[in-house]
Coordinates of C-alpha atoms in Angstrom, one line a residue:
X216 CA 18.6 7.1 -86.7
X217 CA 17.9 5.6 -83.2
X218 CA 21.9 4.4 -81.7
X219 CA 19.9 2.9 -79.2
X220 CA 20.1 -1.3 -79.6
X221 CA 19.3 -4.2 -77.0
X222 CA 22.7 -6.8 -76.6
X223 CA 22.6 -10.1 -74.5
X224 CA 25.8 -10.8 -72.9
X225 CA 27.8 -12.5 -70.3
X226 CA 29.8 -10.5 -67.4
X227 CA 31.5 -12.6 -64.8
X228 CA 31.9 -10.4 -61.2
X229 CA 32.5 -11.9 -58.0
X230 CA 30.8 -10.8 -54.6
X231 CA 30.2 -11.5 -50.9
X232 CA 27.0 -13.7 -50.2
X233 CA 25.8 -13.5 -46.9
X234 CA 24.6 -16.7 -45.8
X235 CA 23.0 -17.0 -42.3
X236 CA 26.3 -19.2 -41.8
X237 CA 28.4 -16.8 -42.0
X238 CA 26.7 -13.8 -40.5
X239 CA 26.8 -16.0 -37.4
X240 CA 30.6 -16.7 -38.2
X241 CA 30.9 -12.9 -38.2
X242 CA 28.3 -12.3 -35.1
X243 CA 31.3 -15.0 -33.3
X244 CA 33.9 -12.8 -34.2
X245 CA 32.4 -9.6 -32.5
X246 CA 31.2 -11.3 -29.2
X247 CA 33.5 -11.0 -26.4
X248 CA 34.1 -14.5 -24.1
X249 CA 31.4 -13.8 -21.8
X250 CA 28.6 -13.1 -24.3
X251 CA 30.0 -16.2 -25.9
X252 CA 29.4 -18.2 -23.1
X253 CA 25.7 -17.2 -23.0
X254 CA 25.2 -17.7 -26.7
X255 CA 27.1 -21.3 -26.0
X256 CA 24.6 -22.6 -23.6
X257 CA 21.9 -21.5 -25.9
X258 CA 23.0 -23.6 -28.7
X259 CA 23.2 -26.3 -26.1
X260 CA 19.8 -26.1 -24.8
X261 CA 18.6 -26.3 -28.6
X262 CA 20.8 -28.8 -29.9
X263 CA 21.3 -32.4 -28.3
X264 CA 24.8 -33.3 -29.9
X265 CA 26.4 -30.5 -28.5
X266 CA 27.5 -30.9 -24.7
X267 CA 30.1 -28.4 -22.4
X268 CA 33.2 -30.2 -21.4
X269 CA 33.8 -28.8 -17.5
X270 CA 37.2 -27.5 -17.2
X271 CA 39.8 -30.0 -15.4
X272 CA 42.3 -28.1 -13.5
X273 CA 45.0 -30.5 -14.4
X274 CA 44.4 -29.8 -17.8
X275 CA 47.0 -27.2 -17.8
X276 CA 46.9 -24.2 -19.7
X277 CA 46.1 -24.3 -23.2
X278 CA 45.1 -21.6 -26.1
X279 CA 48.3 -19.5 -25.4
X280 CA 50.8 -18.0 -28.1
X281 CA 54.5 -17.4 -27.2
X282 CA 55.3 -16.4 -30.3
X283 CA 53.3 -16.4 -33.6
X284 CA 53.3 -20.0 -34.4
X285 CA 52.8 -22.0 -37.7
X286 CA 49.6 -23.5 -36.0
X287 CA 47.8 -23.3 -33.3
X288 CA 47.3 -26.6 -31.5
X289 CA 43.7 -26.3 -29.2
X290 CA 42.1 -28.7 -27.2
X291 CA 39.2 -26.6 -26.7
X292 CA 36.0 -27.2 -28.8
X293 CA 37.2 -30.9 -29.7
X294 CA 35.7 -31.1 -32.9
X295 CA 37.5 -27.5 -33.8
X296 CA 40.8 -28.9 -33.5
X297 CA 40.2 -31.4 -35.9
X298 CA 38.8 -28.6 -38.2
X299 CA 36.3 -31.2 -39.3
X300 CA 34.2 -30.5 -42.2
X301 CA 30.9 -29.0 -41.8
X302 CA 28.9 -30.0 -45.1
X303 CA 26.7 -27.6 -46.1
X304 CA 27.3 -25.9 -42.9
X305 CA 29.1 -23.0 -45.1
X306 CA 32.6 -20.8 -44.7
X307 CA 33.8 -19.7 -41.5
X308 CA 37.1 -17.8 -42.5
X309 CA 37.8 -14.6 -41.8
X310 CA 40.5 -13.6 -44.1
X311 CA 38.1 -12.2 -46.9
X312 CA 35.3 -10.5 -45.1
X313 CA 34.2 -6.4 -46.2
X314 CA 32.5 -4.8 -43.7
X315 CA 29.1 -5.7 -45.6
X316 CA 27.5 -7.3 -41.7
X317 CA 29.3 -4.3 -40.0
X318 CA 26.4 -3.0 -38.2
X319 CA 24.5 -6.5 -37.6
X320 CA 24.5 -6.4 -34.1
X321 CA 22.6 -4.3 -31.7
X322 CA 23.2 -3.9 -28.1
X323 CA 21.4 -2.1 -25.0
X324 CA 23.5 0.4 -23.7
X325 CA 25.2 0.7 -20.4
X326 CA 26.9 3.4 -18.3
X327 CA 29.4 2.6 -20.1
X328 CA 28.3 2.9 -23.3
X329 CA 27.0 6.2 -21.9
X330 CA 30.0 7.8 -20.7
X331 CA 32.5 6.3 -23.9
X332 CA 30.3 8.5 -25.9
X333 CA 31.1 11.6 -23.8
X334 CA 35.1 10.3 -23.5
X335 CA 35.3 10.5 -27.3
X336 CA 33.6 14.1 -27.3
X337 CA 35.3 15.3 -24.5
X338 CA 39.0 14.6 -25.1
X339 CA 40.9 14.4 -29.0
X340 CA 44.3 12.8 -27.8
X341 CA 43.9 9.0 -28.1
X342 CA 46.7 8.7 -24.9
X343 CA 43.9 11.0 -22.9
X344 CA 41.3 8.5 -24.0
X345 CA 43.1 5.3 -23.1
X346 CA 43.8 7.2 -19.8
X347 CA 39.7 7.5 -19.4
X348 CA 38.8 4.1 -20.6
X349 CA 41.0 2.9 -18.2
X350 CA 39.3 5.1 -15.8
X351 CA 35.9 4.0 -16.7
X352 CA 36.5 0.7 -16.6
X353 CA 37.8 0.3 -12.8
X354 CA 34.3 1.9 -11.7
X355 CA 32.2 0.1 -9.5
X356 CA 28.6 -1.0 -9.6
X357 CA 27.4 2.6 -7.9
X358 CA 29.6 4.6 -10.3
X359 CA 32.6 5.3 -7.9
X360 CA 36.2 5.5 -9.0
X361 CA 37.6 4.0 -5.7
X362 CA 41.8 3.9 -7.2
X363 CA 44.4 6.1 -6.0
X364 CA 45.3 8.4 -8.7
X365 CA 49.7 7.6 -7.8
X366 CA 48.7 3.8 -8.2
X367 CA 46.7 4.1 -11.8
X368 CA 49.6 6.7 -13.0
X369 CA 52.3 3.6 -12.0
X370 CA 50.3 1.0 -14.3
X371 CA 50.0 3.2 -17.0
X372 CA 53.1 4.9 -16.6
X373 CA 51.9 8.8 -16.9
X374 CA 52.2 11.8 -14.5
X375 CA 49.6 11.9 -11.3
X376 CA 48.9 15.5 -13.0
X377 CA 47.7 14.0 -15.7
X378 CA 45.6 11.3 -14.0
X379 CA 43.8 13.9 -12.0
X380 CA 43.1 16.5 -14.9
X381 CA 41.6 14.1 -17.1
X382 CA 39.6 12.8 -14.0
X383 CA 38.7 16.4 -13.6
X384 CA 36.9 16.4 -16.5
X385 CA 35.3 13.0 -16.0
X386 CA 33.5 14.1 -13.1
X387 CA 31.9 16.3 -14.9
X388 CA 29.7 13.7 -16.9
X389 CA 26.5 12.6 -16.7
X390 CA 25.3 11.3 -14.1
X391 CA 26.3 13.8 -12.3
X392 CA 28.3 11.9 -9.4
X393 CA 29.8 9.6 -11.4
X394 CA 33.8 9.0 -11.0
X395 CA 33.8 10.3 -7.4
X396 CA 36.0 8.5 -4.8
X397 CA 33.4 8.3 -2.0
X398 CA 29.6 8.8 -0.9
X399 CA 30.7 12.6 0.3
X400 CA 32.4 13.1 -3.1
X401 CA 29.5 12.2 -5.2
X402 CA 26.6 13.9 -3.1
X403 CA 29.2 17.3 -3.6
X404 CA 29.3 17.1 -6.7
X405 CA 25.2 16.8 -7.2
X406 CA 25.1 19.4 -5.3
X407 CA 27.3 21.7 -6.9
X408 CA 25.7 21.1 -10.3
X409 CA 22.2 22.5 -8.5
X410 CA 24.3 25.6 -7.2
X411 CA 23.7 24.4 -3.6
X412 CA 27.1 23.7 -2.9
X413 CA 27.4 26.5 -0.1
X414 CA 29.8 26.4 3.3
X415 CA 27.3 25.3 5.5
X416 CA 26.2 22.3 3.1
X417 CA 29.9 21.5 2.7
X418 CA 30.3 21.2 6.4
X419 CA 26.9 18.8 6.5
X420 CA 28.6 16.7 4.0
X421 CA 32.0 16.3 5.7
X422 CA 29.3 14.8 9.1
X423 CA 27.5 12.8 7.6
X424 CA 28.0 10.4 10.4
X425 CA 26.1 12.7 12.4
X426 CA 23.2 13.2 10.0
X427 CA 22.6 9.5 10.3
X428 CA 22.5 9.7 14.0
X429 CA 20.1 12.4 13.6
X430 CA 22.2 14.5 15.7
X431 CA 20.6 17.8 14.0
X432 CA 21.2 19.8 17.2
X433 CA 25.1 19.3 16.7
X434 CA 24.6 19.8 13.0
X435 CA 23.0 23.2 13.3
X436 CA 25.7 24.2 15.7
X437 CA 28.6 22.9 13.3
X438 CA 26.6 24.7 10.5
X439 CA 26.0 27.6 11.9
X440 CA 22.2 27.8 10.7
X441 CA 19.5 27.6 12.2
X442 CA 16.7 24.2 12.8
X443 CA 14.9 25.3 9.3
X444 CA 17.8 25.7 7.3
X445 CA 19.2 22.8 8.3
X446 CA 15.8 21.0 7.4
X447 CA 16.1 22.3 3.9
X448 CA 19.9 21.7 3.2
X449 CA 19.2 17.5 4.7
X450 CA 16.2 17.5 2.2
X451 CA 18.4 18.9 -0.6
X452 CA 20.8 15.8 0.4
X453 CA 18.1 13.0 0.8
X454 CA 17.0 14.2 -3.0
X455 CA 20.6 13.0 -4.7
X456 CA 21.1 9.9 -5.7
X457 CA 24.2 8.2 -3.6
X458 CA 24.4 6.0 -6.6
X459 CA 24.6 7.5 -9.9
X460 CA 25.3 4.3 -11.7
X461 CA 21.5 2.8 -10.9
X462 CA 20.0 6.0 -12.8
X463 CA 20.4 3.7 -15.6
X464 CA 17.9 0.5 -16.3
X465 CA 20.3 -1.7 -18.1
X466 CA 23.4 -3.4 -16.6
X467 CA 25.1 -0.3 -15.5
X468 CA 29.1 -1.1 -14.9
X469 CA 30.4 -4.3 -15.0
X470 CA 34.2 -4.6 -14.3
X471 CA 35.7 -5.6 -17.6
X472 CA 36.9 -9.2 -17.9
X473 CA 39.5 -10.0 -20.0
X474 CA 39.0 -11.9 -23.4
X475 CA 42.8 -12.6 -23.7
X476 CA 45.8 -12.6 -21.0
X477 CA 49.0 -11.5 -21.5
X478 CA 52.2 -12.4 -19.0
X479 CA 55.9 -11.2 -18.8
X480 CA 58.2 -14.5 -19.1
X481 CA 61.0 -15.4 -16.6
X482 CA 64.4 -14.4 -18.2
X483 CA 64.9 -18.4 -17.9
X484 CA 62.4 -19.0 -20.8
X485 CA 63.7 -16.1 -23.1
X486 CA 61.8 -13.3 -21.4
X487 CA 59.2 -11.6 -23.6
X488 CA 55.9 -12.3 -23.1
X489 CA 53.1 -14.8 -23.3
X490 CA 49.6 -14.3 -25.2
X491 CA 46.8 -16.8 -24.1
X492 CA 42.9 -16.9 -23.9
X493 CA 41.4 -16.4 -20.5
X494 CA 40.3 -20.0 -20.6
X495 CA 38.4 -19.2 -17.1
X496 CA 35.8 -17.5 -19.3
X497 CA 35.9 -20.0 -22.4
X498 CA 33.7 -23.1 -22.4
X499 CA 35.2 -26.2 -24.0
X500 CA 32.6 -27.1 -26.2
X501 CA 32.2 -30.7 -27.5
X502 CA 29.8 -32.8 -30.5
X503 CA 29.0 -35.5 -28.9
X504 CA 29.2 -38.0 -32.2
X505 CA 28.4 -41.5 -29.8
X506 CA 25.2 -40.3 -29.3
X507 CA 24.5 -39.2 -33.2
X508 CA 25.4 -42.2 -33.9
X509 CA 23.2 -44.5 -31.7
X510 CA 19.9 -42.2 -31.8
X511 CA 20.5 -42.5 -36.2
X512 CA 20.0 -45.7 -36.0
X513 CA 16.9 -45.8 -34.5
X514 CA 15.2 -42.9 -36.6
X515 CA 12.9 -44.7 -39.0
X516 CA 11.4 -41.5 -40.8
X517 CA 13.2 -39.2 -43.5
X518 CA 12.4 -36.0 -41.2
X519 CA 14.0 -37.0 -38.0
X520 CA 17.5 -38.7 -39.5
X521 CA 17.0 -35.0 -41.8
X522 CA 16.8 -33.6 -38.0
X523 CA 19.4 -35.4 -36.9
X524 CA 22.0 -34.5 -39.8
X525 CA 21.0 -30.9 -40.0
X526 CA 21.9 -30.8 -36.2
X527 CA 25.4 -32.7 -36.5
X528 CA 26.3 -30.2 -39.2
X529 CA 25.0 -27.3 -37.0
X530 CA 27.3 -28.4 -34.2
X531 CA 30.2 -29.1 -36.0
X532 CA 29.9 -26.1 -37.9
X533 CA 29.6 -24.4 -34.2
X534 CA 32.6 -25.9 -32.9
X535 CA 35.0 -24.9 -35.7
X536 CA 33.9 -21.7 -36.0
X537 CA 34.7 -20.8 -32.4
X538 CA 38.1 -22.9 -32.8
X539 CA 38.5 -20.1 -35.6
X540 CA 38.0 -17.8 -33.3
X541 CA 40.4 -18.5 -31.1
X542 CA 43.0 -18.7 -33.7
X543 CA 42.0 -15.1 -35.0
X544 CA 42.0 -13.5 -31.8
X545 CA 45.0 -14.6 -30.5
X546 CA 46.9 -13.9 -33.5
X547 CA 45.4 -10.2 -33.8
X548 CA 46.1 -10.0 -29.6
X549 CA 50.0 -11.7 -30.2
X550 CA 50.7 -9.2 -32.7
X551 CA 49.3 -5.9 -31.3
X552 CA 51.9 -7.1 -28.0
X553 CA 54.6 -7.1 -30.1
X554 CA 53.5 -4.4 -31.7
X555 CA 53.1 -2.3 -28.4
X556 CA 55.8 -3.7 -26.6
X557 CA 57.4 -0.5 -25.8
X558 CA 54.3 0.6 -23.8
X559 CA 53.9 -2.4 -22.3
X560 CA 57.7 -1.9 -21.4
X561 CA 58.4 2.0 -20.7
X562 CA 54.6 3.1 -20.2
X563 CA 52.0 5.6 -22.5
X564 CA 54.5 7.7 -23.8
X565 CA 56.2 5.2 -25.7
X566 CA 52.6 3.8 -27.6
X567 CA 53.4 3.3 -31.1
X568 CA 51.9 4.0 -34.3
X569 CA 49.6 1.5 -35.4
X570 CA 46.5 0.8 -38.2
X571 CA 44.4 -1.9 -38.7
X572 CA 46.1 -2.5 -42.0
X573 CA 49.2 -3.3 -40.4
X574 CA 48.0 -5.8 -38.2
X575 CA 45.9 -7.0 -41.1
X576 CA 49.0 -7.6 -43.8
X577 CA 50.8 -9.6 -40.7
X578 CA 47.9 -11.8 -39.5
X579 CA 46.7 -12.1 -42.8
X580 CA 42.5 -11.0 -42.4
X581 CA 40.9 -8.2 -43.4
X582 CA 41.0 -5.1 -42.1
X583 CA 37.5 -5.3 -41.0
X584 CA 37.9 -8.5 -39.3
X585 CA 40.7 -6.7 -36.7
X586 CA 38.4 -4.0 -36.1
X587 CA 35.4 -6.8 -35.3
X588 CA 38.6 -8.5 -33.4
X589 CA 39.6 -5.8 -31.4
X590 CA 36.1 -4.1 -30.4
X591 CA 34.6 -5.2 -27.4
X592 CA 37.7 -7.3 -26.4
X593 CA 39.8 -7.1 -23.2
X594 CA 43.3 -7.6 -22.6
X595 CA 44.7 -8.2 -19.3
X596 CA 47.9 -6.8 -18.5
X597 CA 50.5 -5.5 -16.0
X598 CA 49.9 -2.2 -17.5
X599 CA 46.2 -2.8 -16.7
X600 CA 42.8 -3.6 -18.4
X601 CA 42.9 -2.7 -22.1
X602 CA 40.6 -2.9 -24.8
X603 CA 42.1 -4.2 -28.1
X604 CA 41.0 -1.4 -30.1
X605 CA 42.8 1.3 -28.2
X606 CA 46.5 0.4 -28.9
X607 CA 45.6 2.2 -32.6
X608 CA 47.1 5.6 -33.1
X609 CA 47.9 7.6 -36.4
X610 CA 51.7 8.5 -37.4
X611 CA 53.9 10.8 -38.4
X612 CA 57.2 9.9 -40.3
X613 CA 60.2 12.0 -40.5
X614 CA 63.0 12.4 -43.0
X615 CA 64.8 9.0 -42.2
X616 CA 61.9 7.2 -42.5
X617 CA 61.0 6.5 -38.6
X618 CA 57.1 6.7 -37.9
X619 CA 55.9 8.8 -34.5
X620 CA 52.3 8.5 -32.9
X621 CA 51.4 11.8 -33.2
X622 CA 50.2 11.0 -29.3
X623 CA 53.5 9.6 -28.6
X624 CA 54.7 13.3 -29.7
X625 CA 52.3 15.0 -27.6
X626 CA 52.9 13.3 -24.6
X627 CA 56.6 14.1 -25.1
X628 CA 55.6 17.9 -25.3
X629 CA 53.2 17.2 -22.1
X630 CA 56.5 15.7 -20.1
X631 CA 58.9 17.8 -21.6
X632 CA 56.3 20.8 -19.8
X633 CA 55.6 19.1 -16.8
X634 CA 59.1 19.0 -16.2
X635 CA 60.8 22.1 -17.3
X636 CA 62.8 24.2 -14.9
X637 CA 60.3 27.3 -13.9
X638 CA 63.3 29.5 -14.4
X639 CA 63.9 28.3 -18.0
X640 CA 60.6 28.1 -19.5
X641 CA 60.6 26.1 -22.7
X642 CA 59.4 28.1 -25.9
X643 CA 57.4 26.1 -28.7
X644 CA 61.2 26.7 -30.9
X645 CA 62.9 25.4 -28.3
X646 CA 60.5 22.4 -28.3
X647 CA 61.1 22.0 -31.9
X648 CA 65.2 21.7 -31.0
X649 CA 64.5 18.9 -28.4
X650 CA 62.4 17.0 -30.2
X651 CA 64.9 16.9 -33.5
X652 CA 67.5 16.2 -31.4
X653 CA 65.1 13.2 -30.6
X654 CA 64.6 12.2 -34.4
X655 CA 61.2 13.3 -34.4
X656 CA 61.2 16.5 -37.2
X657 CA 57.9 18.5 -36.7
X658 CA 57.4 22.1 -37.4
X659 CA 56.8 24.8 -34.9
X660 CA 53.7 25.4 -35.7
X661 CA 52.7 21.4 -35.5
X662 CA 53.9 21.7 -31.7
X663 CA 52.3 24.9 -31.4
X664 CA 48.7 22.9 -32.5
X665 CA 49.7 20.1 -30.2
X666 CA 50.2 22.4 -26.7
X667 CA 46.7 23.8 -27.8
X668 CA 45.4 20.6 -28.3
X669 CA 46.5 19.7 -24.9
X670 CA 45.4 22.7 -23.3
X671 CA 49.4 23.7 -22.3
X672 CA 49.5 27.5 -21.7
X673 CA 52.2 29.5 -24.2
X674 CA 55.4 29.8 -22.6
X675 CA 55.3 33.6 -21.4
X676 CA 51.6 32.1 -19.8
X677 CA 53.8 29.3 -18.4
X678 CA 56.5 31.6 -17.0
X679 CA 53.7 33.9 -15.1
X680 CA 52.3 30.6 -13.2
X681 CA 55.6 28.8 -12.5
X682 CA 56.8 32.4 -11.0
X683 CA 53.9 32.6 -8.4
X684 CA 53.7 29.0 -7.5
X685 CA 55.4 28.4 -3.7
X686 CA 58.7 26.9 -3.8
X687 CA 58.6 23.1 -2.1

C-alpha cells in the first residue's frame, strides 16, 4: 500500500521582502555623514525636486538630544520633519530589520581598514583595542602617530605604560614604518625590519640634516666608516619609503570625523551631557514642491507627469528616510552615553558591560540595526574620537547580581599590578581578595587566565624584575 498521497493546502508565514526601497533605507543606515553627503549630492544631480538648503549660522543648533525625548523635533530635511508620506515609495523603519542586507555594501579598503584587521588579530582585550583604534585614528596622511603618549593616556584615562606597550606592538604592522613619531623613527624602523639597523646607520639617521647638505665627509667621520660604506648605508636609506601610508592606492588615512557630538553641560543646566549630530557634516536637504507643482502643469504627456510623480515620491521618500536616520542614530548614540557614562566620567577602566541587545530593548530596533548604527560611525568626545561600536564589551555577573566587563576586570588586575609595592608583590589569591572586597567574585584561576591574557608575568616573575629595577 503506497502512504504516499498529494494534499493542497493553505499555510500563512510572514517574511522580509527586500524591496530596492528599503535596501536603500538600510544602505542609509550604514553610511556615515560624509559618505552621506556624497550620495546626497548625487540624488541631487539626478533628481530636479530635490535641492540642498545652505546652512545659516543663526540657525542655531538643532538635531541634539539632552535626554531621550518622546520625539525628536528636526528642521533638517524639511519634508522629513513632516514625515510626509511617500506613496509607493515603501517602508523606511528600522525597528524590524534581520540582518538579511547585512553584507550589501562593499567598500575599497584603506590603511585603515588594513591595520584594524591586524589590531583585532594582534590584541584579545577589547580596552587594548579601543586603546589602538584610538591610536590609528590620530595618524596622519604619511602614517605618523605625531601625539604624546602622557596626553593620549589623559583623554583616555589609562597608564602611559600601557599607551606605549600597545604602541609597541603597533609599530610592528605593516607597513613597516607606520605609527612612528617622526621621519628618523619610521626610516629605523624599515631598517631594522631589513637587519640593517647597525651603530653606524643609527648615527646617519640621528644627521639627517647633514645627509641633506650632502655633508658626506662629516658623515663618514661621525660614522666612523669609510666613503663606500657610507655610499651603501645612504642607498639603503634613499630605498625606504619616508611615507608608509602612500604604499597604499586607495585613500590611505583620513582623520575620522565625527558622525555625532557629545558635550558635558554646565552644572547651571543640570550637568550631564548633550548628544547632537555634527550638523557641520549633515546637509539639510529640501523637496522643492513649488517647482513640482508648476512644471505638472505644463506636462502634457502621460510619461513625463509619470516622471514627474515617480520623482516627487523618490524625494520624499529620500528626505524621510534620512530624517529617520537621524532619529535612529541619535537615539542609539544618547543611549550608549548613558550607558558609558562612567568612562566618559572616570576613564577606560570604568567601561561597562554592554550588548547590542541592550541597547536594542531601550531604543526599540533590532539588534541588527545598532550594529548597522554603530559601525562606521564616530563620536566626538572629551575622552576623544570613538567609534560607536567599541563601547560593547561582554560581562560577568556575580552573586548579587552586579554585571563586570570582563575588560573592566582586567584592567583592574593591570592597575592593581602597575601599582603594587615591589616589596609586596601581589599573588593571583591575593588578587582574588581585592577584587571580592570590590564586589567583583571571580575565581583564581579566571585572574590567573586574565594576567596571561594580558601578558602580566606571575608574581615570583614579578618580584625578580621589581627587585632589579633602580630605585627613583
Amino acid at each position: 500500500m503506497n502512504d504516499m498521497s498529494q494534499k493542497l493546502g493553505l499555510k500563512q508565514s510572514q517574511s522580509l521582502v527586500m524591496t530596492p526601497q528599503l535596501q536603500q533605507a538600510i544602505k542609509l543606515l550604514q553610511l556615515n555623514n560624509l559618505e552621506i553627503a556624497e550620495l546626497v549630492e548625487e540624488e541631487i544631480a539626478q533628481n530636479p525636486l530635490l535641492e540642498k538648503k545652505e546652512r545659516d549660522p543663526s540657525d542655531g543648533e538643532v538635531e541634539e538630544y539632552e535626554a531621550p525625548p518622546e520625539k525628536l523635533d528636526t528642521e533638517d530635511f524639511d519634508a522629513g520633519s513632516t514625515m510626509a508620506d511617500v506613496g509607493a515609495g515603501g517602508n523606511t523603519s528600522f525597528d524590524r530589520l534581520d540582518n538579511a542586507f547585512e553584507n550589501s555594501m562593499s567598500k575599497e579598503g584603506t590603511l585603515r581598514d588594513h591595520l584594524i584587521e591586524q589590531l583585532h588579530m594582534s590584541f584579545k582585550d577589547p580596552r587594548d583595542q579601543m586603546i589602538g583604534f584610538l591610536l590609528i585614528d590620530r595618524l596622519d596622511v604619511s602614517g605618523y602617530l605625531r601625539h604624546d603618549s602622557a596626553d593620549l593616556a589623559e583623554k583616555i584615562g589609562c597608564s602611559v605604560e600601557r599607551i606605549e606597550k600597545i604602541l609597541g606592538t603597533l609599530k610592528q604592522f605593516d607597513p613597516t614604518g607606520v605609527f612612528a613619531s617622526n621621519l628618523e623613527e619610521c626610516l629605523a624602523l624599515q631598517l631594522d625590519e631589513q637587519g640593517k639597523l647597525d651603530q653606524p646607520t643609527k648615527i646617519l639617521i640621528d644627521n639627517l640634516k647633514l645627509l641633506a647638505d650632502h655633508d658626506h665627509k662629516k658623515l663618514a667621520e661621525l660614522c666612523d666608516v669609510n666613503e663606500t660604506y657610507l655610499k651603501d648605508m645612504i642607498e639603503d636609506i634613499r630605498s625606504l619609503n619616508p611615507k608608509p601610508a602612500t604604499d597604499f592606492d586607495h585613500l590611505v588615512v583620513q582623520t575620522a570625523i565625527p558622525d555625532v557630538l557629545m558635550k558635558k553641560l554646565p552644572k547651571n543646566l543640570g550637568g550631564g551631557w548633550r548628544v547632537e549630530l555634527n550638523t557641520e557634516t549633515l546637509p539639510r536637504v529640501l523637496v522643492n514642491n513649488q517647482y513640482y507643482k508648476d512644471v505638472v502643469k505644463t506636462a502634457t504627456q502621460k510619461k513625463d507627469k509619470e516622471y514627474l510623480n515617480n520623482q516627487l515620491a523618490s524625494a520624499n521618500w529620500l528626505v524621510k528616510s534620512l530624517d529617520q536616520r537621524a532619529q535612529t542614530i541619535l537615539k542609539v548614540a544618547a543611549e550608549l552615553v548613558e550607558q558609558q557614562d562612567a568612562f566618559f566620567n572616570y576613564g577606560i577602566e570604568f567601561l561597562q558591560p554592554l550588548t547590542l541587545k541592550d541597547i536594542s530593548e531601550v531604543v526599540g530596533v533590532h539588534e541588527s540595526t545598532v550594529s548597522r548604527v554603530t559601525t562606521n560611525k564616530f563620536i566626538g568626545t572629551p575622552r576623544g574620537l570613538f567609534e560607536l561600536k567599541y563601547f560593547f564589551s561582554t560581562a560577568l555577573i556575580n552573586e548579587a547580581g552586579i554585571s563586570h566587563s570582563s575588560e573592566s576586570i582586567k584592567a583592574r588586575i593591570q592597575t592593581l599590578t602597575d601599582e603594587e609595592d615591589p616589596k609586596k608583590i601581589l599573588s593571583d589569591d591575593k588578587i582574588v581578595d581585592i577584587l571580592k572586597a570590590e564586589g567583583i567574585d571571580i575565581a583564581r584561576r579566571t585572574v590567573a587566565k586574565y594576567r596571561e591574557a594580558l601578558h602580566i608575568p606571575s608574581s615570583v616573575q614579578r618580584r625578580k624584575q621589581k627587585k632589579n629595577q633602580p630605585t627613583q
